[in-house]
mmCIF file of N, CA and C in Angstrom:
data_model
loop_
_atom_site.group_PDB
_atom_site.id
_atom_site.type_symbol
_atom_site.label_atom_id
_atom_site.label_comp_id
_atom_site.label_asym_id
_atom_site.label_seq_id
_atom_site.Cartn_x
_atom_site.Cartn_y
_atom_site.Cartn_z
ATOM 1 N N UNK A 1 2.763 -10.946 18.065
ATOM 2 C CA UNK A 1 3.725 -11.911 17.563
ATOM 3 C C UNK A 1 3.021 -13.078 16.875
ATOM 4 N N UNK A 2 1.767 -13.277 17.193
ATOM 5 C CA UNK A 2 1.041 -14.398 16.623
ATOM 6 C C UNK A 2 0.948 -14.285 15.099
ATOM 7 N N UNK A 3 0.576 -13.108 14.578
ATOM 8 C CA UNK A 3 0.458 -12.936 13.130
ATOM 9 C C UNK A 3 1.837 -13.002 12.472
ATOM 10 N N UNK A 4 2.848 -12.508 13.154
ATOM 11 C CA UNK A 4 4.227 -12.578 12.663
ATOM 12 C C UNK A 4 4.620 -14.029 12.399
ATOM 13 N N UNK A 5 4.369 -14.887 13.372
ATOM 14 C CA UNK A 5 4.732 -16.296 13.216
ATOM 15 C C UNK A 5 3.805 -17.028 12.244
ATOM 16 N N UNK A 6 2.557 -16.611 12.148
ATOM 17 C CA UNK A 6 1.651 -17.212 11.158
ATOM 18 C C UNK A 6 2.167 -16.963 9.747
ATOM 19 N N UNK A 7 2.564 -15.721 9.498
ATOM 20 C CA UNK A 7 3.077 -15.378 8.169
ATOM 21 C C UNK A 7 4.366 -16.143 7.886
ATOM 22 N N UNK A 8 5.257 -16.205 8.870
ATOM 23 C CA UNK A 8 6.506 -16.932 8.678
ATOM 24 C C UNK A 8 6.259 -18.418 8.433
ATOM 25 N N UNK A 9 5.377 -19.014 9.211
ATOM 26 C CA UNK A 9 5.095 -20.450 9.037
ATOM 27 C C UNK A 9 4.520 -20.714 7.656
ATOM 28 N N UNK A 10 3.611 -19.870 7.213
ATOM 29 C CA UNK A 10 3.014 -20.023 5.896
ATOM 30 C C UNK A 10 4.070 -19.850 4.802
ATOM 31 N N UNK A 11 4.912 -18.860 4.952
ATOM 32 C CA UNK A 11 5.953 -18.585 3.967
ATOM 33 C C UNK A 11 6.979 -19.720 3.889
ATOM 34 N N UNK A 12 7.419 -20.181 5.021
ATOM 35 C CA UNK A 12 8.409 -21.263 5.037
ATOM 36 C C UNK A 12 7.820 -22.542 4.478
ATOM 37 N N UNK A 13 6.618 -22.886 4.881
ATOM 38 C CA UNK A 13 5.989 -24.117 4.400
ATOM 39 C C UNK A 13 5.780 -24.061 2.896
ATOM 40 N N UNK A 14 5.311 -22.928 2.403
ATOM 41 C CA UNK A 14 5.102 -22.777 0.958
ATOM 42 C C UNK A 14 6.429 -22.850 0.206
ATOM 43 N N UNK A 15 7.415 -22.163 0.703
ATOM 44 C CA UNK A 15 8.720 -22.144 0.054
ATOM 45 C C UNK A 15 9.372 -23.531 0.038
ATOM 46 N N UNK A 16 9.221 -24.261 1.118
ATOM 47 C CA UNK A 16 9.792 -25.613 1.183
ATOM 48 C C UNK A 16 9.056 -26.590 0.280
ATOM 49 N N UNK A 17 7.791 -26.307 -0.035
ATOM 50 C CA UNK A 17 7.004 -27.224 -0.862
ATOM 51 C C UNK A 17 7.337 -27.112 -2.350
ATOM 52 N N UNK A 18 8.034 -26.072 -2.745
ATOM 53 C CA UNK A 18 8.415 -25.883 -4.147
ATOM 54 C C UNK A 18 9.738 -26.608 -4.394
ATOM 55 N N UNK A 19 9.745 -27.587 -5.305
ATOM 56 C CA UNK A 19 10.967 -28.386 -5.529
ATOM 57 C C UNK A 19 12.189 -27.552 -5.932
ATOM 58 N N UNK A 20 11.995 -26.477 -6.678
ATOM 59 C CA UNK A 20 13.121 -25.643 -7.105
ATOM 60 C C UNK A 20 13.789 -24.924 -5.936
ATOM 61 N N UNK A 21 13.077 -24.781 -4.843
ATOM 62 C CA UNK A 21 13.608 -24.085 -3.666
ATOM 63 C C UNK A 21 14.264 -25.022 -2.662
ATOM 64 N N UNK A 22 14.498 -26.247 -3.046
ATOM 65 C CA UNK A 22 14.996 -27.261 -2.120
ATOM 66 C C UNK A 22 16.233 -26.793 -1.350
ATOM 67 N N UNK A 23 17.171 -26.166 -2.031
ATOM 68 C CA UNK A 23 18.415 -25.754 -1.382
ATOM 69 C C UNK A 23 18.465 -24.274 -1.031
ATOM 70 N N UNK A 24 17.485 -23.506 -1.489
ATOM 71 C CA UNK A 24 17.557 -22.054 -1.293
ATOM 72 C C UNK A 24 16.394 -21.467 -0.499
ATOM 73 N N UNK A 25 15.506 -22.296 0.010
ATOM 74 C CA UNK A 25 14.309 -21.771 0.663
ATOM 75 C C UNK A 25 14.636 -20.896 1.869
ATOM 76 N N UNK A 26 15.668 -21.232 2.618
ATOM 77 C CA UNK A 26 15.997 -20.439 3.809
ATOM 78 C C UNK A 26 16.411 -19.021 3.427
ATOM 79 N N UNK A 27 17.358 -18.909 2.534
ATOM 80 C CA UNK A 27 17.830 -17.580 2.155
ATOM 81 C C UNK A 27 16.750 -16.796 1.420
ATOM 82 N N UNK A 28 15.963 -17.472 0.602
ATOM 83 C CA UNK A 28 14.895 -16.809 -0.142
ATOM 84 C C UNK A 28 13.849 -16.236 0.808
ATOM 85 N N UNK A 29 13.324 -17.047 1.704
ATOM 86 C CA UNK A 29 12.292 -16.559 2.621
ATOM 87 C C UNK A 29 12.856 -15.521 3.588
ATOM 88 N N UNK A 30 14.063 -15.761 4.070
ATOM 89 C CA UNK A 30 14.708 -14.845 5.002
ATOM 90 C C UNK A 30 14.855 -13.460 4.383
ATOM 91 N N UNK A 31 15.362 -13.391 3.163
ATOM 92 C CA UNK A 31 15.586 -12.104 2.524
ATOM 93 C C UNK A 31 14.279 -11.437 2.101
ATOM 94 N N UNK A 32 13.373 -12.191 1.514
ATOM 95 C CA UNK A 32 12.119 -11.603 1.017
ATOM 96 C C UNK A 32 11.266 -11.046 2.164
ATOM 97 N N UNK A 33 11.168 -11.771 3.249
ATOM 98 C CA UNK A 33 10.382 -11.287 4.387
ATOM 99 C C UNK A 33 11.062 -10.091 5.054
ATOM 100 N N UNK A 34 12.375 -10.129 5.189
ATOM 101 C CA UNK A 34 13.089 -9.009 5.798
ATOM 102 C C UNK A 34 12.970 -7.758 4.937
ATOM 103 N N UNK A 35 13.053 -7.927 3.622
ATOM 104 C CA UNK A 35 12.912 -6.787 2.711
ATOM 105 C C UNK A 35 11.492 -6.211 2.788
ATOM 106 N N UNK A 36 10.502 -7.084 2.888
ATOM 107 C CA UNK A 36 9.119 -6.606 3.008
ATOM 108 C C UNK A 36 8.938 -5.789 4.292
ATOM 109 N N UNK A 37 9.529 -6.247 5.371
ATOM 110 C CA UNK A 37 9.426 -5.509 6.627
ATOM 111 C C UNK A 37 10.146 -4.163 6.533
ATOM 112 N N UNK A 38 11.296 -4.149 5.867
ATOM 113 C CA UNK A 38 12.026 -2.894 5.676
ATOM 114 C C UNK A 38 11.203 -1.917 4.839
ATOM 115 N N UNK A 39 10.536 -2.416 3.811
ATOM 116 C CA UNK A 39 9.692 -1.558 2.979
ATOM 117 C C UNK A 39 8.523 -1.000 3.796
ATOM 118 N N UNK A 40 7.954 -1.803 4.673
ATOM 119 C CA UNK A 40 6.874 -1.316 5.536
ATOM 120 C C UNK A 40 7.360 -0.197 6.446
ATOM 121 N N UNK A 41 8.569 -0.344 6.961
ATOM 122 C CA UNK A 41 9.147 0.704 7.801
ATOM 123 C C UNK A 41 9.354 1.988 7.003
ATOM 124 N N UNK A 42 9.851 1.861 5.784
ATOM 125 C CA UNK A 42 10.060 3.029 4.940
ATOM 126 C C UNK A 42 8.732 3.746 4.680
ATOM 127 N N UNK A 43 7.692 2.995 4.352
ATOM 128 C CA UNK A 43 6.374 3.597 4.113
ATOM 129 C C UNK A 43 5.870 4.282 5.376
ATOM 130 N N UNK A 44 6.012 3.634 6.507
ATOM 131 C CA UNK A 44 5.572 4.240 7.769
ATOM 132 C C UNK A 44 6.331 5.534 8.040
ATOM 133 N N UNK A 45 7.624 5.550 7.763
ATOM 134 C CA UNK A 45 8.404 6.766 7.982
ATOM 135 C C UNK A 45 8.022 7.878 7.003
ATOM 136 N N UNK A 46 7.707 7.508 5.763
ATOM 137 C CA UNK A 46 7.221 8.508 4.808
ATOM 138 C C UNK A 46 5.908 9.118 5.286
ATOM 139 N N UNK A 47 5.028 8.284 5.785
ATOM 140 C CA UNK A 47 3.736 8.786 6.279
ATOM 141 C C UNK A 47 3.943 9.707 7.478
ATOM 142 N N UNK A 48 4.804 9.292 8.387
ATOM 143 C CA UNK A 48 5.092 10.122 9.565
ATOM 144 C C UNK A 48 5.713 11.453 9.140
ATOM 145 N N UNK A 49 6.617 11.413 8.169
ATOM 146 C CA UNK A 49 7.238 12.654 7.692
ATOM 147 C C UNK A 49 6.228 13.541 6.980
ATOM 148 N N UNK A 50 5.309 12.945 6.218
ATOM 149 C CA UNK A 50 4.324 13.759 5.499
ATOM 150 C C UNK A 50 3.292 14.371 6.449
ATOM 151 N N UNK A 51 3.102 13.770 7.605
ATOM 152 C CA UNK A 51 2.196 14.322 8.609
ATOM 153 C C UNK A 51 2.888 15.355 9.496
ATOM 154 N N UNK A 52 4.141 15.649 9.159
ATOM 155 C CA UNK A 52 4.955 16.655 9.877
ATOM 156 C C UNK A 52 5.218 16.270 11.335
ATOM 157 N N UNK A 53 5.203 14.978 11.614
ATOM 158 C CA UNK A 53 5.520 14.521 12.966
ATOM 159 C C UNK A 53 7.030 14.553 13.178
ATOM 160 N N UNK A 54 7.760 14.331 12.112
ATOM 161 C CA UNK A 54 9.213 14.422 12.150
ATOM 162 C C UNK A 54 9.677 15.233 10.952
ATOM 163 N N UNK A 55 10.856 15.800 11.042
ATOM 164 C CA UNK A 55 11.348 16.645 9.951
ATOM 165 C C UNK A 55 12.004 15.843 8.840
ATOM 166 N N UNK A 56 12.575 14.712 9.181
ATOM 167 C CA UNK A 56 13.263 13.931 8.156
ATOM 168 C C UNK A 56 13.105 12.447 8.441
ATOM 169 N N UNK A 57 13.439 11.667 7.464
ATOM 170 C CA UNK A 57 13.387 10.210 7.585
ATOM 171 C C UNK A 57 14.765 9.740 8.007
ATOM 172 N N UNK A 58 14.806 8.893 9.013
ATOM 173 C CA UNK A 58 16.069 8.400 9.539
ATOM 174 C C UNK A 58 16.809 7.583 8.496
ATOM 175 N N UNK A 59 18.065 7.902 8.313
ATOM 176 C CA UNK A 59 18.941 7.108 7.454
ATOM 177 C C UNK A 59 20.380 7.343 7.894
ATOM 178 N N UNK A 60 21.154 6.297 7.886
ATOM 179 C CA UNK A 60 22.572 6.408 8.216
ATOM 180 C C UNK A 60 23.289 6.842 6.942
ATOM 181 N N UNK A 61 23.845 8.067 6.912
ATOM 182 C CA UNK A 61 24.499 8.534 5.687
ATOM 183 C C UNK A 61 25.845 7.839 5.464
ATOM 184 N N UNK A 62 26.051 7.378 4.264
ATOM 185 C CA UNK A 62 27.306 6.732 3.876
ATOM 186 C C UNK A 62 27.856 7.490 2.674
ATOM 187 N N UNK A 63 29.131 7.825 2.706
ATOM 188 C CA UNK A 63 29.763 8.497 1.585
ATOM 189 C C UNK A 63 31.183 7.954 1.426
ATOM 190 N N UNK A 64 31.265 6.720 0.964
ATOM 191 C CA UNK A 64 32.553 6.048 0.830
ATOM 192 C C UNK A 64 32.976 5.940 -0.632
ATOM 193 N N UNK A 65 32.045 5.526 -1.469
ATOM 194 C CA UNK A 65 32.341 5.251 -2.871
ATOM 195 C C UNK A 65 32.026 6.460 -3.747
ATOM 196 N N UNK A 66 32.728 6.562 -4.885
ATOM 197 C CA UNK A 66 32.359 7.635 -5.823
ATOM 198 C C UNK A 66 30.987 7.331 -6.426
ATOM 199 N N UNK A 67 30.184 8.339 -6.545
ATOM 200 C CA UNK A 67 28.820 8.117 -7.013
ATOM 201 C C UNK A 67 27.905 7.926 -5.826
ATOM 202 N N UNK A 68 26.618 7.867 -6.099
ATOM 203 C CA UNK A 68 25.688 7.809 -4.973
ATOM 204 C C UNK A 68 24.893 6.516 -4.885
ATOM 205 N N UNK A 69 24.858 5.706 -5.927
ATOM 206 C CA UNK A 69 24.012 4.509 -5.908
ATOM 207 C C UNK A 69 24.505 3.455 -4.923
ATOM 208 N N UNK A 70 25.792 3.211 -4.896
ATOM 209 C CA UNK A 70 26.332 2.223 -3.954
ATOM 210 C C UNK A 70 26.175 2.730 -2.527
ATOM 211 N N UNK A 71 26.471 4.000 -2.315
ATOM 212 C CA UNK A 71 26.305 4.589 -0.984
ATOM 213 C C UNK A 71 24.844 4.553 -0.540
ATOM 214 N N UNK A 72 23.926 4.819 -1.457
ATOM 215 C CA UNK A 72 22.499 4.775 -1.128
ATOM 216 C C UNK A 72 22.069 3.367 -0.754
ATOM 217 N N UNK A 73 22.550 2.384 -1.501
ATOM 218 C CA UNK A 73 22.220 0.997 -1.182
ATOM 219 C C UNK A 73 22.752 0.612 0.195
ATOM 220 N N UNK A 74 23.988 0.977 0.487
ATOM 221 C CA UNK A 74 24.579 0.647 1.787
ATOM 222 C C UNK A 74 23.828 1.363 2.906
ATOM 223 N N UNK A 75 23.445 2.613 2.668
ATOM 224 C CA UNK A 75 22.666 3.356 3.668
ATOM 225 C C UNK A 75 21.329 2.674 3.927
ATOM 226 N N UNK A 76 20.630 2.288 2.845
ATOM 227 C CA UNK A 76 19.358 1.583 3.005
ATOM 228 C C UNK A 76 19.572 0.274 3.753
ATOM 229 N N UNK A 77 20.614 -0.453 3.382
ATOM 230 C CA UNK A 77 20.886 -1.737 4.012
ATOM 231 C C UNK A 77 21.108 -1.578 5.509
ATOM 232 N N UNK A 78 21.948 -0.634 5.889
ATOM 233 C CA UNK A 78 22.261 -0.440 7.313
ATOM 234 C C UNK A 78 21.072 0.137 8.077
ATOM 235 N N UNK A 79 20.372 1.098 7.481
ATOM 236 C CA UNK A 79 19.297 1.792 8.184
ATOM 237 C C UNK A 79 18.023 0.972 8.316
ATOM 238 N N UNK A 80 17.678 0.229 7.281
ATOM 239 C CA UNK A 80 16.365 -0.418 7.253
ATOM 240 C C UNK A 80 16.407 -1.943 7.164
ATOM 241 N N UNK A 81 17.244 -2.484 6.313
ATOM 242 C CA UNK A 81 17.224 -3.935 6.095
ATOM 243 C C UNK A 81 17.968 -4.703 7.183
ATOM 244 N N UNK A 82 19.138 -4.261 7.556
ATOM 245 C CA UNK A 82 19.944 -4.981 8.543
ATOM 246 C C UNK A 82 19.228 -5.220 9.870
ATOM 247 N N UNK A 83 18.519 -4.241 10.423
ATOM 248 C CA UNK A 83 17.809 -4.523 11.681
ATOM 249 C C UNK A 83 16.794 -5.665 11.549
ATOM 250 N N UNK A 84 16.092 -5.733 10.417
ATOM 251 C CA UNK A 84 15.121 -6.811 10.223
ATOM 252 C C UNK A 84 15.799 -8.145 9.936
ATOM 253 N N UNK A 85 16.941 -8.116 9.283
ATOM 254 C CA UNK A 85 17.685 -9.360 9.074
ATOM 255 C C UNK A 85 18.101 -9.955 10.421
ATOM 256 N N UNK A 86 18.593 -9.113 11.298
ATOM 257 C CA UNK A 86 19.008 -9.576 12.627
ATOM 258 C C UNK A 86 17.793 -10.040 13.431
ATOM 259 N N UNK A 87 16.763 -9.222 13.434
ATOM 260 C CA UNK A 87 15.529 -9.527 14.159
ATOM 261 C C UNK A 87 14.940 -10.871 13.709
ATOM 262 N N UNK A 88 14.783 -11.047 12.404
ATOM 263 C CA UNK A 88 14.199 -12.280 11.867
ATOM 264 C C UNK A 88 15.098 -13.491 12.087
ATOM 265 N N UNK A 89 16.387 -13.280 11.992
ATOM 266 C CA UNK A 89 17.298 -14.403 12.214
ATOM 267 C C UNK A 89 17.127 -14.954 13.626
ATOM 268 N N UNK A 90 17.133 -14.082 14.603
ATOM 269 C CA UNK A 90 17.043 -14.557 15.983
ATOM 270 C C UNK A 90 15.646 -15.053 16.367
ATOM 271 N N UNK A 91 14.605 -14.518 15.769
ATOM 272 C CA UNK A 91 13.258 -14.974 16.119
ATOM 273 C C UNK A 91 12.787 -16.189 15.324
ATOM 274 N N UNK A 92 13.394 -16.451 14.167
ATOM 275 C CA UNK A 92 12.900 -17.541 13.322
ATOM 276 C C UNK A 92 13.956 -18.595 13.012
ATOM 277 N N UNK A 93 15.163 -18.181 12.640
ATOM 278 C CA UNK A 93 16.134 -19.139 12.129
ATOM 279 C C UNK A 93 17.197 -19.583 13.137
ATOM 280 N N UNK A 94 17.460 -18.822 14.152
ATOM 281 C CA UNK A 94 18.479 -19.180 15.129
ATOM 282 C C UNK A 94 18.102 -20.487 15.817
ATOM 283 N N UNK A 95 19.010 -21.415 15.789
ATOM 284 C CA UNK A 95 18.813 -22.761 16.356
ATOM 285 C C UNK A 95 17.569 -23.442 15.787
ATOM 286 N N UNK A 96 17.296 -23.182 14.502
ATOM 287 C CA UNK A 96 16.175 -23.802 13.783
ATOM 288 C C UNK A 96 14.828 -23.648 14.497
ATOM 289 N N UNK A 97 14.551 -22.467 14.999
ATOM 290 C CA UNK A 97 13.285 -22.202 15.684
ATOM 291 C C UNK A 97 12.085 -22.413 14.771
ATOM 292 N N UNK A 98 12.297 -22.285 13.461
ATOM 293 C CA UNK A 98 11.189 -22.471 12.520
ATOM 294 C C UNK A 98 10.614 -23.883 12.606
ATOM 295 N N UNK A 99 11.401 -24.850 13.034
ATOM 296 C CA UNK A 99 10.911 -26.220 13.188
ATOM 297 C C UNK A 99 9.848 -26.311 14.282
ATOM 298 N N UNK A 100 9.924 -25.439 15.270
ATOM 299 C CA UNK A 100 8.916 -25.391 16.330
ATOM 300 C C UNK A 100 7.741 -24.506 15.934
ATOM 301 N N UNK A 101 7.991 -23.532 15.076
ATOM 302 C CA UNK A 101 6.951 -22.583 14.668
ATOM 303 C C UNK A 101 5.978 -23.209 13.682
ATOM 304 N N UNK A 102 6.495 -23.936 12.709
ATOM 305 C CA UNK A 102 5.663 -24.476 11.622
ATOM 306 C C UNK A 102 4.523 -25.357 12.123
ATOM 307 N N UNK A 103 4.755 -26.314 13.024
ATOM 308 C CA UNK A 103 3.626 -27.153 13.468
ATOM 309 C C UNK A 103 2.567 -26.408 14.281
ATOM 310 N N UNK A 104 2.935 -25.275 14.885
ATOM 311 C CA UNK A 104 2.004 -24.535 15.727
ATOM 312 C C UNK A 104 0.932 -23.790 14.942
ATOM 313 N N UNK A 105 1.227 -23.434 13.689
ATOM 314 C CA UNK A 105 0.343 -22.554 12.941
ATOM 315 C C UNK A 105 -0.212 -23.222 11.697
ATOM 316 N N UNK A 106 -1.441 -22.863 11.395
ATOM 317 C CA UNK A 106 -2.143 -23.410 10.245
ATOM 318 C C UNK A 106 -1.459 -22.976 8.948
ATOM 319 N N UNK A 107 -1.458 -23.872 7.967
ATOM 320 C CA UNK A 107 -0.890 -23.575 6.661
ATOM 321 C C UNK A 107 -1.988 -23.030 5.758
ATOM 322 N N UNK A 108 -1.762 -21.876 5.189
ATOM 323 C CA UNK A 108 -2.744 -21.209 4.334
ATOM 324 C C UNK A 108 -2.401 -21.345 2.851
ATOM 325 N N UNK A 109 -1.592 -22.326 2.516
ATOM 326 C CA UNK A 109 -1.182 -22.602 1.140
ATOM 327 C C UNK A 109 -0.452 -21.407 0.512
ATOM 328 N N UNK A 110 0.249 -20.646 1.317
ATOM 329 C CA UNK A 110 1.026 -19.518 0.838
ATOM 330 C C UNK A 110 0.239 -18.232 0.669
ATOM 331 N N UNK A 111 -1.065 -18.271 0.868
ATOM 332 C CA UNK A 111 -1.899 -17.082 0.649
ATOM 333 C C UNK A 111 -1.582 -15.961 1.637
ATOM 334 N N UNK A 112 -1.352 -16.320 2.871
ATOM 335 C CA UNK A 112 -1.023 -15.324 3.887
ATOM 336 C C UNK A 112 0.317 -14.657 3.561
ATOM 337 N N UNK A 113 1.272 -15.465 3.178
ATOM 338 C CA UNK A 113 2.601 -14.963 2.838
ATOM 339 C C UNK A 113 2.558 -14.074 1.596
ATOM 340 N N UNK A 114 1.907 -14.527 0.561
ATOM 341 C CA UNK A 114 1.824 -13.762 -0.689
ATOM 342 C C UNK A 114 1.082 -12.442 -0.458
ATOM 343 N N UNK A 115 0.017 -12.477 0.315
ATOM 344 C CA UNK A 115 -0.730 -11.257 0.620
ATOM 345 C C UNK A 115 0.160 -10.258 1.347
ATOM 346 N N UNK A 116 0.909 -10.736 2.326
ATOM 347 C CA UNK A 116 1.802 -9.850 3.073
ATOM 348 C C UNK A 116 2.896 -9.284 2.174
ATOM 349 N N UNK A 117 3.527 -10.140 1.387
ATOM 350 C CA UNK A 117 4.614 -9.682 0.530
ATOM 351 C C UNK A 117 4.124 -8.690 -0.521
ATOM 352 N N UNK A 118 3.015 -8.995 -1.175
ATOM 353 C CA UNK A 118 2.490 -8.087 -2.192
ATOM 354 C C UNK A 118 2.075 -6.750 -1.598
ATOM 355 N N UNK A 119 1.387 -6.796 -0.473
ATOM 356 C CA UNK A 119 0.962 -5.537 0.149
ATOM 357 C C UNK A 119 2.165 -4.722 0.616
ATOM 358 N N UNK A 120 3.203 -5.391 1.070
ATOM 359 C CA UNK A 120 4.405 -4.681 1.518
ATOM 360 C C UNK A 120 5.148 -4.047 0.350
ATOM 361 N N UNK A 121 5.312 -4.794 -0.729
ATOM 362 C CA UNK A 121 6.050 -4.275 -1.873
ATOM 363 C C UNK A 121 5.259 -3.238 -2.666
ATOM 364 N N UNK A 122 3.945 -3.306 -2.620
ATOM 365 C CA UNK A 122 3.132 -2.344 -3.352
ATOM 366 C C UNK A 122 2.790 -1.101 -2.532
ATOM 367 N N UNK A 123 3.042 -1.145 -1.239
ATOM 368 C CA UNK A 123 2.671 -0.021 -0.368
ATOM 369 C C UNK A 123 3.399 1.265 -0.748
ATOM 370 N N UNK A 124 4.672 1.182 -1.072
ATOM 371 C CA UNK A 124 5.430 2.390 -1.409
ATOM 372 C C UNK A 124 4.954 3.012 -2.727
ATOM 373 N N UNK A 125 4.814 2.240 -3.810
ATOM 374 C CA UNK A 125 4.273 2.865 -5.034
ATOM 375 C C UNK A 125 2.858 3.413 -4.845
ATOM 376 N N UNK A 126 2.032 2.726 -4.077
ATOM 377 C CA UNK A 126 0.675 3.216 -3.823
ATOM 378 C C UNK A 126 0.732 4.515 -3.027
ATOM 379 N N UNK A 127 1.618 4.573 -2.039
ATOM 380 C CA UNK A 127 1.771 5.805 -1.261
ATOM 381 C C UNK A 127 2.173 6.965 -2.168
ATOM 382 N N UNK A 128 3.162 6.746 -3.042
ATOM 383 C CA UNK A 128 3.606 7.807 -3.946
ATOM 384 C C UNK A 128 2.506 8.208 -4.924
ATOM 385 N N UNK A 129 1.736 7.253 -5.398
ATOM 386 C CA UNK A 129 0.634 7.549 -6.304
ATOM 387 C C UNK A 129 -0.422 8.402 -5.604
ATOM 388 N N UNK A 130 -0.775 8.022 -4.399
ATOM 389 C CA UNK A 130 -1.768 8.790 -3.630
ATOM 390 C C UNK A 130 -1.218 10.180 -3.299
ATOM 391 N N UNK A 131 0.046 10.260 -2.934
ATOM 392 C CA UNK A 131 0.649 11.561 -2.642
ATOM 393 C C UNK A 131 0.656 12.439 -3.888
ATOM 394 N N UNK A 132 0.949 11.845 -5.040
ATOM 395 C CA UNK A 132 0.933 12.596 -6.301
ATOM 396 C C UNK A 132 -0.463 13.118 -6.600
ATOM 397 N N UNK A 133 -1.477 12.255 -6.436
ATOM 398 C CA UNK A 133 -2.848 12.696 -6.669
ATOM 399 C C UNK A 133 -3.264 13.789 -5.695
ATOM 400 N N UNK A 134 -2.844 13.635 -4.451
ATOM 401 C CA UNK A 134 -3.190 14.616 -3.431
ATOM 402 C C UNK A 134 -2.566 15.973 -3.757
ATOM 403 N N UNK A 135 -1.344 15.973 -4.203
ATOM 404 C CA UNK A 135 -0.664 17.226 -4.558
ATOM 405 C C UNK A 135 -1.320 17.853 -5.786
ATOM 406 N N UNK A 136 -1.710 17.032 -6.759
ATOM 407 C CA UNK A 136 -2.352 17.539 -7.971
ATOM 408 C C UNK A 136 -3.719 18.147 -7.677
ATOM 409 N N UNK A 137 -4.476 17.517 -6.807
ATOM 410 C CA UNK A 137 -5.832 17.962 -6.502
ATOM 411 C C UNK A 137 -5.821 19.203 -5.629
ATOM 412 N N UNK A 138 -4.952 19.211 -4.633
ATOM 413 C CA UNK A 138 -4.952 20.325 -3.681
ATOM 414 C C UNK A 138 -3.814 21.228 -4.023
#
């Protein structure tokens, strides 16, 4: 949990220091960090599926709207993003817990946060690129 709170403290402090984020820093950091965690889960599940540990990747199937894009988004939201939104809300934002977290951890000028976000968002394309190369070679 220590690294979790370090990243959050760095992200919140950096986001609050940007004047343009004065009114939106909470929603911005909350959504971006939750999405990064959801992407990490997706990559982990792809790796587990490719290692034949499981037969399929968990997803809640939704078939409400005509077409598949809206249903796919809702499925992703419920299966992967919503759990992290709830998790992060209660561990960081509920009753302004971030006010107690920020003074406890060193500020890395946003470097810790940016590193985490970039590595999380780039992990899926890198995984697909490596999988493509692996399939081509073997």
